[in-house]
Short mmCIF file of C-alpha atoms and ligand atoms in Angstrom, two decimals:
data_model
loop_
_atom_site.label_atom_id
_atom_site.label_comp_id
_atom_site.label_asym_id
_atom_site.label_seq_id
_atom_site.Cartn_x
_atom_site.Cartn_y
_atom_site.Cartn_z
CA MET Z 1377 63.29 6.29 -12.07
CA ALA Z 1378 60.46 5.77 -14.56
CA LYS Z 1379 60.03 2.19 -15.65
CA GLU Z 1380 61.12 1.80 -19.22
CA THR Z 1381 58.28 0.48 -21.33
CA LYS Z 1382 58.88 -1.34 -24.58
CA LYS Z 1383 57.66 0.45 -27.67
CA GLN Z 1384 54.43 -1.11 -28.91
CA VAL Z 1385 53.66 -1.37 -32.58
CA ALA Z 1386 51.04 -3.16 -34.66
CA VAL Z 1387 51.07 -4.67 -38.12
CA ILE Z 1388 47.70 -5.15 -39.81
CA GLY Z 1389 47.64 -7.55 -42.77
CA LEU Z 1390 50.18 -10.36 -42.76
CA GLY Z 1391 50.79 -10.86 -46.47
CA ARG Z 1392 54.32 -10.85 -47.90
CA PHE Z 1393 54.96 -7.20 -47.09
CA GLY Z 1394 53.22 -6.98 -43.70
CA GLY Z 1395 54.64 -10.35 -42.70
CA SER Z 1396 58.23 -9.28 -43.28
CA VAL Z 1397 57.63 -5.96 -41.46
CA CYS Z 1398 56.18 -7.89 -38.51
CA LYS Z 1399 59.03 -10.41 -38.30
CA GLU Z 1400 61.70 -7.73 -38.54
CA LEU Z 1401 60.11 -5.52 -35.85
CA TYR Z 1402 59.73 -8.51 -33.53
CA LYS Z 1403 63.32 -9.60 -34.15
CA THR Z 1404 64.50 -6.06 -33.38
CA GLY Z 1405 62.84 -6.26 -29.96
CA TYR Z 1406 59.58 -4.36 -30.32
CA GLU Z 1407 56.33 -5.51 -28.80
CA VAL Z 1408 54.36 -6.34 -31.92
CA LEU Z 1409 50.63 -6.91 -32.30
CA ALA Z 1410 50.15 -8.94 -35.47
CA ILE Z 1411 46.62 -8.61 -36.82
CA ASP Z 1412 44.87 -10.31 -39.73
CA ARG Z 1413 41.32 -11.41 -40.46
CA ASN Z 1414 42.57 -14.74 -41.70
CA THR Z 1415 43.04 -17.35 -38.95
CA GLU Z 1416 45.70 -19.25 -40.91
CA LYS Z 1417 47.87 -16.14 -41.01
CA ILE Z 1418 47.42 -15.66 -37.29
CA ASN Z 1419 48.58 -19.21 -36.63
CA GLN Z 1420 51.64 -18.58 -38.81
CA TYR Z 1421 52.61 -15.47 -36.84
CA VAL Z 1422 52.12 -16.68 -33.26
CA ASP Z 1423 55.89 -17.24 -32.96
CA PHE Z 1424 56.84 -14.04 -34.76
CA SER Z 1425 54.85 -11.51 -32.72
CA THR Z 1426 54.04 -10.65 -29.11
CA HIS Z 1427 50.30 -11.13 -29.69
CA ALA Z 1428 48.70 -12.46 -32.87
CA ILE Z 1429 45.07 -11.43 -33.08
CA GLN Z 1430 42.44 -12.49 -35.57
CA MET Z 1431 40.04 -9.66 -36.41
CA ASP Z 1432 38.59 -7.55 -39.17
CA THR Z 1433 40.14 -4.14 -38.61
CA THR Z 1434 37.25 -2.31 -40.23
CA ASP Z 1435 35.45 -3.02 -36.92
CA GLU Z 1436 36.36 -0.02 -34.78
CA GLU Z 1437 35.21 -1.55 -31.51
CA ALA Z 1438 37.24 -4.71 -32.05
CA LEU Z 1439 40.34 -2.62 -32.84
CA SER Z 1440 39.91 -0.56 -29.66
CA ASN Z 1441 39.38 -3.66 -27.55
CA ALA Z 1442 42.62 -5.15 -28.90
CA GLY Z 1443 44.53 -2.32 -27.23
CA ILE Z 1444 45.55 -0.62 -30.46
CA LYS Z 1445 45.56 2.73 -28.65
CA ASN Z 1446 48.73 1.68 -26.79
CA CYS Z 1447 50.60 1.53 -30.08
CA SER Z 1448 52.72 4.46 -31.19
CA HIS Z 1449 53.11 3.05 -34.69
CA VAL Z 1450 50.74 0.99 -36.82
CA VAL Z 1451 51.55 -0.39 -40.26
CA VAL Z 1452 48.51 -1.06 -42.46
CA ALA Z 1453 49.70 -3.69 -44.91
CA ILE Z 1454 46.33 -4.73 -46.33
CA GLY Z 1455 46.95 -5.50 -49.98
CA ASN Z 1456 44.22 -5.85 -52.54
CA ASP Z 1457 41.23 -4.91 -50.41
CA ILE Z 1458 41.60 -1.15 -50.88
CA GLN Z 1459 38.32 -0.39 -49.14
CA SER Z 1460 39.48 -2.18 -45.96
CA SER Z 1461 42.85 -0.45 -46.13
CA ILE Z 1462 41.22 3.00 -46.33
CA LEU Z 1463 38.65 2.34 -43.62
CA THR Z 1464 41.25 0.86 -41.28
CA THR Z 1465 43.56 3.85 -41.78
CA LEU Z 1466 40.69 6.24 -41.13
CA ILE Z 1467 39.71 4.48 -37.89
CA LEU Z 1468 43.33 4.47 -36.68
CA LYS Z 1469 43.65 8.20 -37.27
CA GLU Z 1470 40.33 8.80 -35.52
CA LEU Z 1471 41.73 6.83 -32.57
CA ASP Z 1472 44.66 9.28 -32.57
CA ILE Z 1473 47.42 6.78 -33.34
CA PRO Z 1474 50.39 9.11 -33.91
CA ASN Z 1475 52.11 7.16 -36.70
CA VAL Z 1476 50.00 5.30 -39.22
CA TRP Z 1477 51.97 3.96 -42.18
CA THR Z 1478 49.86 2.48 -44.94
CA LYS Z 1479 50.77 0.48 -48.03
CA ALA Z 1480 49.18 1.89 -51.19
CA GLN Z 1481 48.21 -0.13 -54.22
CA ASN Z 1482 48.08 2.72 -56.75
CA GLN Z 1483 47.98 6.51 -57.10
CA TYR Z 1484 44.23 6.77 -56.43
CA HIS Z 1485 44.62 4.82 -53.24
CA HIS Z 1486 47.60 7.05 -52.36
CA LYS Z 1487 45.53 10.21 -52.81
CA VAL Z 1488 42.75 9.01 -50.53
CA LEU Z 1489 45.24 7.90 -47.87
CA GLU Z 1490 46.86 11.33 -48.00
CA ARG Z 1491 43.46 12.98 -47.51
CA ILE Z 1492 42.50 10.92 -44.51
CA GLY Z 1493 45.78 11.62 -42.76
CA ALA Z 1494 48.03 8.57 -43.22
CA ASP Z 1495 51.42 9.64 -41.84
CA ARG Z 1496 53.44 7.71 -44.38
CA ILE Z 1497 52.30 6.04 -47.58
CA ILE Z 1498 54.40 3.15 -48.81
CA HIS Z 1499 54.70 1.72 -52.31
CA PRO Z 1500 56.96 -1.23 -51.55
CA GLU Z 1501 57.87 -2.28 -55.08
CA TYR Z 1502 58.32 1.27 -56.37
CA ASP Z 1503 60.35 2.33 -53.29
CA MET Z 1504 62.50 -0.79 -53.48
CA GLY Z 1505 63.13 -0.19 -57.19
CA ILE Z 1506 64.52 3.25 -56.42
CA ARG Z 1507 66.64 1.87 -53.58
CA VAL Z 1508 68.12 -0.84 -55.80
CA ALA Z 1509 68.95 1.69 -58.52
CA GLN Z 1510 70.55 4.08 -56.03
CA ASN Z 1511 72.65 1.32 -54.53
CA MET Z 1512 73.82 0.18 -57.94
CA VAL Z 1513 75.11 3.56 -59.01
CA ALA Z 1514 76.15 5.09 -55.69
CA GLU Z 1515 79.86 5.45 -55.31
CA LYS Z 1516 79.97 5.69 -51.57
CA ILE Z 1517 83.53 4.63 -50.87
CA ILE Z 1518 85.79 7.63 -51.35
CA ASP Z 1519 89.06 6.16 -50.17
CA TYR Z 1520 90.25 2.78 -49.06
CA ILE Z 1521 93.43 1.77 -47.28
CA ASP Z 1522 94.46 -1.87 -46.94
CA LEU Z 1523 95.89 -2.42 -43.46
CA SER Z 1524 96.42 -6.15 -43.91
CA ASP Z 1525 94.91 -8.98 -45.91
CA ASP Z 1526 91.79 -8.77 -43.79
CA TYR Z 1527 91.49 -5.24 -42.42
CA SER Z 1528 90.94 -1.91 -44.07
CA ILE Z 1529 90.19 1.72 -43.35
CA ALA Z 1530 87.58 3.27 -45.61
CA GLU Z 1531 86.16 6.73 -46.14
CA LEU Z 1532 82.50 6.77 -47.09
CA PHE Z 1533 79.92 9.46 -47.63
CA ALA Z 1534 76.91 9.28 -45.35
CA THR Z 1535 73.65 8.95 -47.26
CA PRO Z 1536 70.17 10.16 -46.16
CA ILE Z 1537 69.57 6.70 -44.69
CA VAL Z 1538 71.70 7.60 -41.66
CA ASN Z 1539 70.90 11.32 -41.58
CA GLY Z 1540 70.11 12.65 -38.11
CA LYS Z 1541 70.99 9.37 -36.38
CA THR Z 1542 73.40 9.06 -33.47
CA LEU Z 1543 76.24 6.56 -33.55
CA ALA Z 1544 74.61 4.86 -30.56
CA SER Z 1545 71.33 4.33 -32.38
CA LEU Z 1546 73.10 3.03 -35.49
CA ASP Z 1547 74.88 0.45 -33.32
CA LEU Z 1548 77.52 -0.12 -36.01
CA ARG Z 1549 79.91 -2.03 -33.77
CA ARG Z 1550 77.36 -4.70 -33.05
CA LYS Z 1551 75.57 -4.73 -36.41
CA TYR Z 1552 78.56 -4.46 -38.74
CA LYS Z 1553 81.58 -4.99 -36.45
CA ILE Z 1554 83.06 -1.71 -37.67
CA ASN Z 1555 84.36 1.28 -35.71
CA VAL Z 1556 83.97 4.92 -36.71
CA LEU Z 1557 87.38 6.54 -36.24
CA ALA Z 1558 86.35 10.03 -37.29
CA ILE Z 1559 83.59 12.10 -38.86
CA LYS Z 1560 84.45 14.92 -41.23
CA ARG Z 1561 81.86 17.63 -41.80
CA ASP Z 1562 82.79 20.59 -44.01
CA ASN Z 1563 86.36 21.06 -42.89
CA ARG Z 1564 85.92 20.02 -39.28
CA LEU Z 1565 87.17 16.62 -38.20
CA THR Z 1566 85.76 14.91 -35.09
CA VAL Z 1567 88.21 12.21 -34.10
CA SER Z 1568 86.93 9.35 -31.88
CA PRO Z 1569 83.32 10.50 -32.02
CA MET Z 1570 81.06 9.91 -29.01
CA PRO Z 1571 78.00 7.62 -29.09
CA GLU Z 1572 75.70 10.64 -28.92
CA ASP Z 1573 77.33 12.33 -31.94
CA THR Z 1574 74.95 12.65 -34.87
CA ILE Z 1575 75.64 11.88 -38.52
CA GLN Z 1576 74.39 14.09 -41.33
CA THR Z 1577 74.00 13.36 -45.04
CA ASN Z 1578 77.32 13.92 -46.86
CA ASP Z 1579 79.44 13.64 -43.73
CA LEU Z 1580 82.60 11.73 -44.49
CA LEU Z 1581 82.82 8.69 -42.22
CA ILE Z 1582 86.23 7.19 -41.63
CA ILE Z 1583 85.77 3.62 -40.53
CA ILE Z 1584 87.90 0.60 -39.72
CA GLY Z 1585 86.99 -3.05 -39.88
CA LEU Z 1586 87.29 -6.35 -41.68
CA LYS Z 1587 87.05 -5.83 -45.44
CA LYS Z 1588 83.97 -7.99 -45.66
CA ASP Z 1589 82.29 -5.97 -42.88
CA VAL Z 1590 83.18 -2.65 -44.53
CA LYS Z 1591 81.61 -3.96 -47.74
CA ARG Z 1592 78.53 -5.14 -45.88
CA PHE Z 1593 78.14 -1.73 -44.18
CA GLN Z 1594 78.50 0.07 -47.51
CA GLU Z 1595 75.90 -2.14 -49.16
CA LYS Z 1596 73.35 -2.49 -46.37
CA GLY Z 1597 73.98 0.23 -43.81
CA LEU Z 1598 74.25 3.28 -46.05
P1 LIG X 909 50.82 -8.77 -49.98
O1 LIG X 909 50.75 -8.26 -51.38
O2 LIG X 909 51.74 -7.92 -49.09
O3 LIG X 909 51.16 -10.25 -49.87
P2 LIG X 909 48.05 -9.42 -49.42
O4 LIG X 909 46.98 -8.63 -50.07
O5 LIG X 909 48.30 -10.79 -49.93
O6 LIG X 909 49.36 -8.53 -49.35
O7 LIG X 909 47.78 -9.56 -47.84
C1 LIG X 909 47.05 -8.71 -47.11
C2 LIG X 909 46.62 -9.35 -45.80
O8 LIG X 909 45.67 -8.45 -45.21
C3 LIG X 909 45.88 -10.69 -45.97
O9 LIG X 909 46.50 -11.67 -45.11
C4 LIG X 909 44.44 -10.38 -45.53
O10 LIG X 909 43.85 -11.45 -44.82
C5 LIG X 909 44.63 -9.16 -44.62
N1 LIG X 909 43.42 -8.32 -44.58
C6 LIG X 909 42.72 -7.83 -45.62
N2 LIG X 909 41.68 -7.10 -45.19
C7 LIG X 909 41.71 -7.13 -43.83
C8 LIG X 909 40.90 -6.58 -42.79
N3 LIG X 909 39.81 -5.83 -43.06
N4 LIG X 909 41.24 -6.81 -41.51
C9 LIG X 909 42.33 -7.55 -41.21
N5 LIG X 909 43.12 -8.11 -42.14
C10 LIG X 909 42.84 -7.91 -43.43
#
């Protein structure tokens, strides 16, 4: 059997945004290369990454020597230095990194990143603003049955956040301590779905769990 290798990812630029991406990926179990040109940042991230490397990522040779080519995903979270962000993204695409996600400062920066082949362009504050607004207005719980003081059954609409994901990959039992009793799509009901069953946007999920966990899933998982 092939030896299972851990997925390797890199985060370049350990400011507020890059730093939180790095910590979260590391916590989730990825092998994370944390890269910054500032030594202080590197010292801060030694315990929150697999390898913390001090370098200027506009130096192509240094990037190659750091083993960046083993990474399937690289997040470029360089903030104000737009020139460095663009050059780093360009080098990564020239090195054939399949998924380069870059943080953009403004629309001009966005346009250039698009041109040079960034696979995803992120505007953290703008994207988060939309997410907050959607969460505030979304009425995701369709029906709710109190089973006891603590437990409930709820019916919720699946949002694009879980679209295309299997129940196994969502890991809802562990993350939210809830169980999916059934999935309703169009008029077809799948009772006791299997881990490999996939969820689609607008599926109706019938779940059971502690009320506080159902609430947490609705707010954070959907
Ligand atoms: P944020 O707004 O997310 O806090 P910052 O602009 O403060 O972002 O942080 C960006 C980080 O990127 C800084 O820690 C900076 O040292 C790092 N950085 C900037 N240019 C380069 C570069 N060429 N190579 C490596 N790291 C860089």
